PDB file of C-alpha atoms in Angstrom:
ATOM      1  CA  MET D 618       0.019  -0.031  -0.017  1.00 77.00           C
ATOM      2  CA  GLN D 619       2.868   2.369   0.841  1.00 78.00           C
ATOM      3  CA  GLU D 620       4.449   1.716  -2.523  1.00 81.00           C
ATOM      4  CA  LEU D 621       1.171   2.709  -4.139  1.00 70.00           C
ATOM      5  CA  LEU D 622       0.934   5.899  -2.367  1.00 73.00           C
ATOM      6  CA  ALA D 623       4.580   6.704  -3.003  1.00 70.00           C
ATOM      7  CA  SER D 624       4.171   6.061  -6.783  1.00 72.00           C
ATOM      8  CA  ALA D 625       1.084   8.323  -6.734  1.00 67.00           C
ATOM      9  CA  GLY D 626       2.818  10.879  -4.850  1.00 72.00           C
ATOM     10  CA  ALA D 627       5.716  10.757  -7.322  1.00 67.00           C
ATOM     11  CA  ALA D 628       3.376  10.923 -10.365  1.00 64.00           C
ATOM     12  CA  ILE D 629       1.591  14.114  -8.769  1.00 72.00           C
ATOM     13  CA  ALA D 630       5.014  15.642  -8.095  1.00 65.00           C
ATOM     14  CA  ALA D 631       6.234  15.025 -11.677  1.00 63.00           C
ATOM     15  CA  TRP D 632       3.048  16.355 -13.147  1.00 63.00           C
ATOM     16  CA  PHE D 633       3.402  19.323 -11.142  1.00 64.00           C
ATOM     17  CA  ALA D 634       7.022  19.939 -12.231  1.00 58.00           C
ATOM     18  CA  VAL D 635       6.258  19.461 -15.846  1.00 59.00           C
ATOM     19  CA  TYR D 636       3.262  21.573 -15.930  1.00 57.00           C
ATOM     20  CA  PHE D 637       3.913  24.498 -13.637  1.00 59.00           C
ATOM     21  CA  ILE D 638       7.632  24.643 -13.747  1.00 67.00           C
ATOM     22  CA  GLY D 639       8.982  22.774 -16.997  1.00 76.00           C
ATOM     23  CA  LYS D 640       6.547  24.207 -19.402  1.00 85.00           C
ATOM     24  CA  PRO D 641       6.869  27.792 -18.685  1.00 86.00           C
ATOM     25  CA  VAL D 642      10.603  27.738 -18.545  1.00 87.00           C
ATOM     26  CA  VAL D 643      10.892  25.824 -21.799  1.00 89.00           C
ATOM     27  CA  ALA D 644       8.649  28.220 -23.455  1.00 90.00           C
ATOM     28  CA  LEU D 645      10.616  31.160 -22.167  1.00 92.00           C
ATOM     29  CA  GLN D 646      13.902  29.509 -23.655  1.00 93.00           C
ATOM     30  CA  GLN D 647      12.185  29.150 -27.120  1.00 95.00           C
ATOM     31  CA  GLN D 648      10.977  32.552 -27.060  1.00 94.00           C
ATOM     32  CA  ARG D 649      14.571  33.733 -26.029  1.00 95.00           C
ATOM     33  CA  ILE D 650      16.084  31.945 -28.988  1.00 96.00           C
ATOM     34  CA  ALA D 651      13.571  33.238 -31.234  1.00 97.00           C
ATOM     35  CA  ALA D 652      14.051  36.638 -29.914  1.00 97.00           C
ATOM     36  CA  LEU D 653      17.932  36.455 -30.570  1.00 97.00           C
ATOM     37  CA  GLN D 654      17.501  35.014 -34.211  1.00 97.00           C
ATOM     38  CA  THR D 655      14.990  37.833 -35.141  1.00 97.00           C
ATOM     39  CA  ALA D 656      17.328  40.486 -33.824  1.00 96.00           C
ATOM     40  CA  GLU D 657      20.404  39.109 -35.355  1.00 96.00           C
ATOM     41  CA  ARG D 658      18.481  38.659 -38.684  1.00 95.00           C
ATOM     42  CA  TYR D 659      16.938  42.274 -38.713  1.00 95.00           C
ATOM     43  CA  TYR D 660      19.359  44.492 -36.700  1.00 94.00           C
ATOM     44  CA  ALA D 661      21.024  45.904 -39.751  1.00 92.00           C
ATOM     45  CA  VAL D 662      17.676  46.806 -41.520  1.00 92.00           C
ATOM     46  CA  ASP D 663      17.486  50.750 -41.901  1.00 86.00           C
ATOM     47  CA  ILE D 664      16.229  53.455 -44.157  1.00 86.00           C
ATOM     48  CA  SER D 665      18.337  52.078 -47.135  1.00 86.00           C
ATOM     49  CA  ALA D 666      16.451  48.866 -47.255  1.00 89.00           C
ATOM     50  CA  SER D 667      13.282  48.113 -49.241  1.00 91.00           C
ATOM     51  CA  GLU D 668      10.052  49.227 -47.827  1.00 92.00           C
ATOM     52  CA  PRO D 669       8.780  45.330 -47.748  1.00 94.00           C
ATOM     53  CA  GLU D 670      12.097  44.538 -46.150  1.00 95.00           C
ATOM     54  CA  ARG D 671      11.799  47.421 -43.541  1.00 93.00           C
ATOM     55  CA  ASP D 672       8.004  46.342 -42.739  1.00 94.00           C
ATOM     56  CA  ALA D 673       8.918  42.780 -42.391  1.00 95.00           C
ATOM     57  CA  ALA D 674      11.747  43.684 -39.966  1.00 95.00           C
ATOM     58  CA  ALA D 675       9.505  45.979 -37.820  1.00 95.00           C
ATOM     59  CA  LYS D 676       6.926  43.439 -37.763  1.00 96.00           C
ATOM     60  CA  ALA D 677       9.313  40.610 -36.577  1.00 97.00           C
ATOM     61  CA  LEU D 678      10.956  42.733 -34.139  1.00 97.00           C
ATOM     62  CA  PHE D 679       7.901  44.207 -32.425  1.00 96.00           C
ATOM     63  CA  GLU D 680       6.427  40.791 -32.313  1.00 96.00           C
ATOM     64  CA  ALA D 681       9.475  39.221 -30.619  1.00 97.00           C
ATOM     65  CA  GLY D 682       9.376  42.297 -28.275  1.00 96.00           C
ATOM     66  CA  VAL D 683       5.649  41.836 -27.313  1.00 95.00           C
ATOM     67  CA  ALA D 684       6.448  38.066 -26.868  1.00 93.00           C
ATOM     68  CA  LEU D 685       8.977  38.854 -24.226  1.00 93.00           C
ATOM     69  CA  ARG D 686       7.172  41.640 -22.626  1.00 92.00           C
ATOM     70  CA  ALA D 687       4.324  39.084 -21.974  1.00 90.00           C
ATOM     71  CA  TYR D 688       6.832  36.885 -20.166  1.00 85.00           C
ATOM     72  CA  HIS D 689       8.096  39.877 -18.343  1.00 84.00           C
ATOM     73  CA  ARG D 690       4.669  40.889 -16.978  1.00 85.00           C
ATOM     74  CA  GLY D 691       2.974  37.685 -16.944  1.00 78.00           C
ATOM     75  CA  TRP D 692       5.695  35.349 -15.719  1.00 69.00           C
ATOM     76  CA  SER D 693       5.151  32.622 -12.986  1.00 79.00           C
ATOM     77  CA  THR D 694       7.263  32.008 -10.101  1.00 84.00           C
ATOM     78  CA  ALA D 695       9.253  29.474 -11.975  1.00 84.00           C
ATOM     79  CA  VAL D 696      10.001  31.700 -14.860  1.00 87.00           C
ATOM     80  CA  ARG D 697      10.900  34.462 -12.288  1.00 88.00           C
ATOM     81  CA  MET D 698      13.320  32.304 -10.722  1.00 89.00           C
ATOM     82  CA  TRP D 699      14.869  31.034 -13.743  1.00 89.00           C
ATOM     83  CA  ASN D 700      15.409  34.597 -14.961  1.00 91.00           C
ATOM     84  CA  TRP D 701      17.182  35.527 -11.810  1.00 93.00           C
ATOM     85  CA  ALA D 702      19.152  32.389 -11.767  1.00 93.00           C
ATOM     86  CA  TRP D 703      20.494  32.958 -15.159  1.00 94.00           C
ATOM     87  CA  GLY D 704      20.521  36.830 -15.151  1.00 93.00           C
ATOM     88  CA  TYR D 705      17.930  37.508 -17.829  1.00 94.00           C
ATOM     89  CA  ASP D 706      16.689  41.065 -18.077  1.00 94.00           C
ATOM     90  CA  LEU D 707      13.428  40.610 -20.083  1.00 94.00           C
ATOM     91  CA  ASP D 708      12.477  44.395 -19.649  1.00 93.00           C
ATOM     92  CA  LEU D 709      15.772  45.384 -21.370  1.00 94.00           C
ATOM     93  CA  ALA D 710      15.485  42.812 -23.880  1.00 96.00           C
ATOM     94  CA  THR D 711      12.196  44.013 -24.932  1.00 96.00           C
ATOM     95  CA  GLN D 712      13.415  47.637 -24.975  1.00 94.00           C
ATOM     96  CA  CYS D 713      16.354  46.537 -27.332  1.00 95.00           C
ATOM     97  CA  LEU D 714      13.918  44.819 -29.552  1.00 96.00           C
ATOM     98  CA  PHE D 715      11.445  47.852 -29.796  1.00 96.00           C
ATOM     99  CA  GLY D 716      14.424  49.956 -30.356  1.00 93.00           C
ATOM    100  CA  LEU D 717      15.649  47.895 -33.309  1.00 94.00           C
ATOM    101  CA  ALA D 718      12.155  47.909 -34.646  1.00 94.00           C
ATOM    102  CA  GLU D 719      11.904  51.619 -34.461  1.00 92.00           C
ATOM    103  CA  GLY D 720      15.353  51.815 -36.428  1.00 88.00           C
ATOM    104  CA  ALA D 721      13.882  49.844 -39.055  1.00 88.00           C
ATOM    105  CA  ARG D 722      10.729  51.998 -39.282  1.00 87.00           C
ATOM    106  CA  SER D 723      12.652  55.262 -39.009  1.00 85.00           C
ATOM    107  CA  ASP D 724      12.849  57.858 -41.813  1.00 83.00           C
ATOM    108  CA  ALA D 725      16.395  59.036 -40.421  1.00 82.00           C
ATOM    109  CA  PRO D 726      19.448  56.864 -40.736  1.00 84.00           C
ATOM    110  CA  THR D 727      20.504  54.928 -37.696  1.00 85.00           C
ATOM    111  CA  SER D 728      24.359  54.402 -37.353  1.00 90.00           C
ATOM    112  CA  PRO D 729      25.549  50.861 -37.679  1.00 90.00           C
ATOM    113  CA  ASP D 730      27.355  51.382 -34.196  1.00 93.00           C
ATOM    114  CA  ALA D 731      24.175  52.290 -32.550  1.00 92.00           C
ATOM    115  CA  ARG D 732      22.463  49.234 -34.080  1.00 94.00           C
ATOM    116  CA  ARG D 733      25.344  46.962 -33.017  1.00 95.00           C
ATOM    117  CA  ASN D 734      25.095  48.369 -29.517  1.00 94.00           C
ATOM    118  CA  THR D 735      21.477  47.686 -29.235  1.00 94.00           C
ATOM    119  CA  LEU D 736      21.859  44.067 -30.508  1.00 96.00           C
ATOM    120  CA  ASN D 737      24.919  43.630 -28.075  1.00 96.00           C
ATOM    121  CA  ALA D 738      22.683  45.158 -25.339  1.00 96.00           C
ATOM    122  CA  LEU D 739      20.157  42.338 -26.132  1.00 97.00           C
ATOM    123  CA  TYR D 740      22.583  39.719 -26.082  1.00 97.00           C
ATOM    124  CA  ILE D 741      23.597  40.899 -22.529  1.00 96.00           C
ATOM    125  CA  ALA D 742      20.072  41.174 -21.370  1.00 96.00           C
ATOM    126  CA  LEU D 743      19.405  37.650 -22.451  1.00 96.00           C
ATOM    127  CA  ALA D 744      22.747  36.286 -21.173  1.00 94.00           C
ATOM    128  CA  ALA D 745      23.735  35.258 -24.598  1.00 95.00           C
ATOM    129  CA  HIS D 746      26.917  37.424 -24.628  1.00 93.00           C
ATOM    130  CA  LYS D 747      29.671  34.970 -24.281  1.00 94.00           C
ATOM    131  CA  HIS D 748      30.908  35.394 -27.828  1.00 93.00           C
ATOM    132  CA  LEU D 749      31.484  39.159 -27.092  1.00 94.00           C
ATOM    133  CA  PRO D 750      34.920  40.370 -25.886  1.00 95.00           C
ATOM    134  CA  ARG D 751      34.844  41.555 -22.378  1.00 96.00           C
ATOM    135  CA  GLU D 752      35.692  45.047 -23.178  1.00 96.00           C
ATOM    136  CA  THR D 753      32.565  45.230 -25.301  1.00 95.00           C
ATOM    137  CA  VAL D 754      30.504  43.689 -22.580  1.00 95.00           C
ATOM    138  CA  ASP D 755      31.820  46.181 -20.014  1.00 95.00           C
ATOM    139  CA  ALA D 756      31.253  49.131 -22.439  1.00 95.00           C
ATOM    140  CA  ILE D 757      27.700  48.037 -23.124  1.00 94.00           C
ATOM    141  CA  ARG D 758      26.859  47.536 -19.422  1.00 95.00           C
ATOM    142  CA  ARG D 759      28.115  51.195 -18.735  1.00 95.00           C
ATOM    143  CA  MET D 760      26.059  52.479 -21.645  1.00 93.00           C
ATOM    144  CA  ILE D 761      22.974  50.543 -20.134  1.00 91.00           C
ATOM    145  CA  ALA D 762      23.622  51.984 -16.851  1.00 92.00           C
ATOM    146  CA  GLN D 763      24.063  55.494 -18.082  1.00 91.00           C
ATOM    147  CA  THR D 764      20.726  55.231 -20.075  1.00 86.00           C
ATOM    148  CA  GLN D 765      18.840  53.795 -16.933  1.00 83.00           C
ATOM    149  CA  THR D 766      20.204  56.578 -14.863  1.00 85.00           C
ATOM    150  CA  ALA D 767      19.218  59.311 -17.402  1.00 82.00           C
ATOM    151  CA  ASN D 768      15.790  57.753 -17.576  1.00 77.00           C
ATOM    152  CA  HIS D 769      15.432  57.539 -13.805  1.00 74.00           C
ATOM    153  CA  ASP D 770      16.337  61.211 -13.659  1.00 75.00           C
ATOM    154  CA  THR D 771      14.215  62.418 -16.459  1.00 73.00           C
ATOM    155  CA  ALA D 772      11.359  60.404 -14.600  1.00 67.00           C
ATOM    156  CA  ARG D 773      12.087  62.136 -11.386  1.00 70.00           C
ATOM    157  CA  ALA D 774      12.143  65.616 -13.139  1.00 67.00           C
ATOM    158  CA  ASP D 775       8.610  64.999 -14.625  1.00 66.00           C
ATOM    159  CA  GLY D 776       7.064  64.203 -11.312  1.00 63.00           C
ATOM    160  CA  ALA D 777       6.801  60.379 -11.697  1.00 57.00           C
ATOM    161  CA  PRO D 778       7.009  58.390  -8.506  1.00 59.00           C
ATOM    162  CA  SER D 779      10.663  56.780  -8.159  1.00 51.00           C
TER     163      SER D 779
END
């Protein structure tokens, strides 16, 4: 009888682990890879590209950003712990994807360095920066910190709560 109860308990624990921990984490990982692939494919699209290519880039980058934002805002405890453990910053990743999309839609040229820095910031936000030189990672992290400080100061000056 004890073996039956132990087996049933193990089955319930396995079901719980799969459906409440495993599935959300696997779905996040798939979305993370898709976002990185989309950004890598479209980061260089700018005003010089054809209109259909610009539209496709903007659409794909916005969709990837919206998907990551949904994970950021509606995440489960398992996803939150996974992000903390691996150092993912889904909010920053979303901002990077939206920034790349805006660059594809813009009527003003965006410098290749700015687009590359945004792509590198996405790699850092999603902990996929192992291929980048240490100096580049440090420089991008300084840029991120400066931007976040400037945004925080602007929000305080506008009277938004800090």
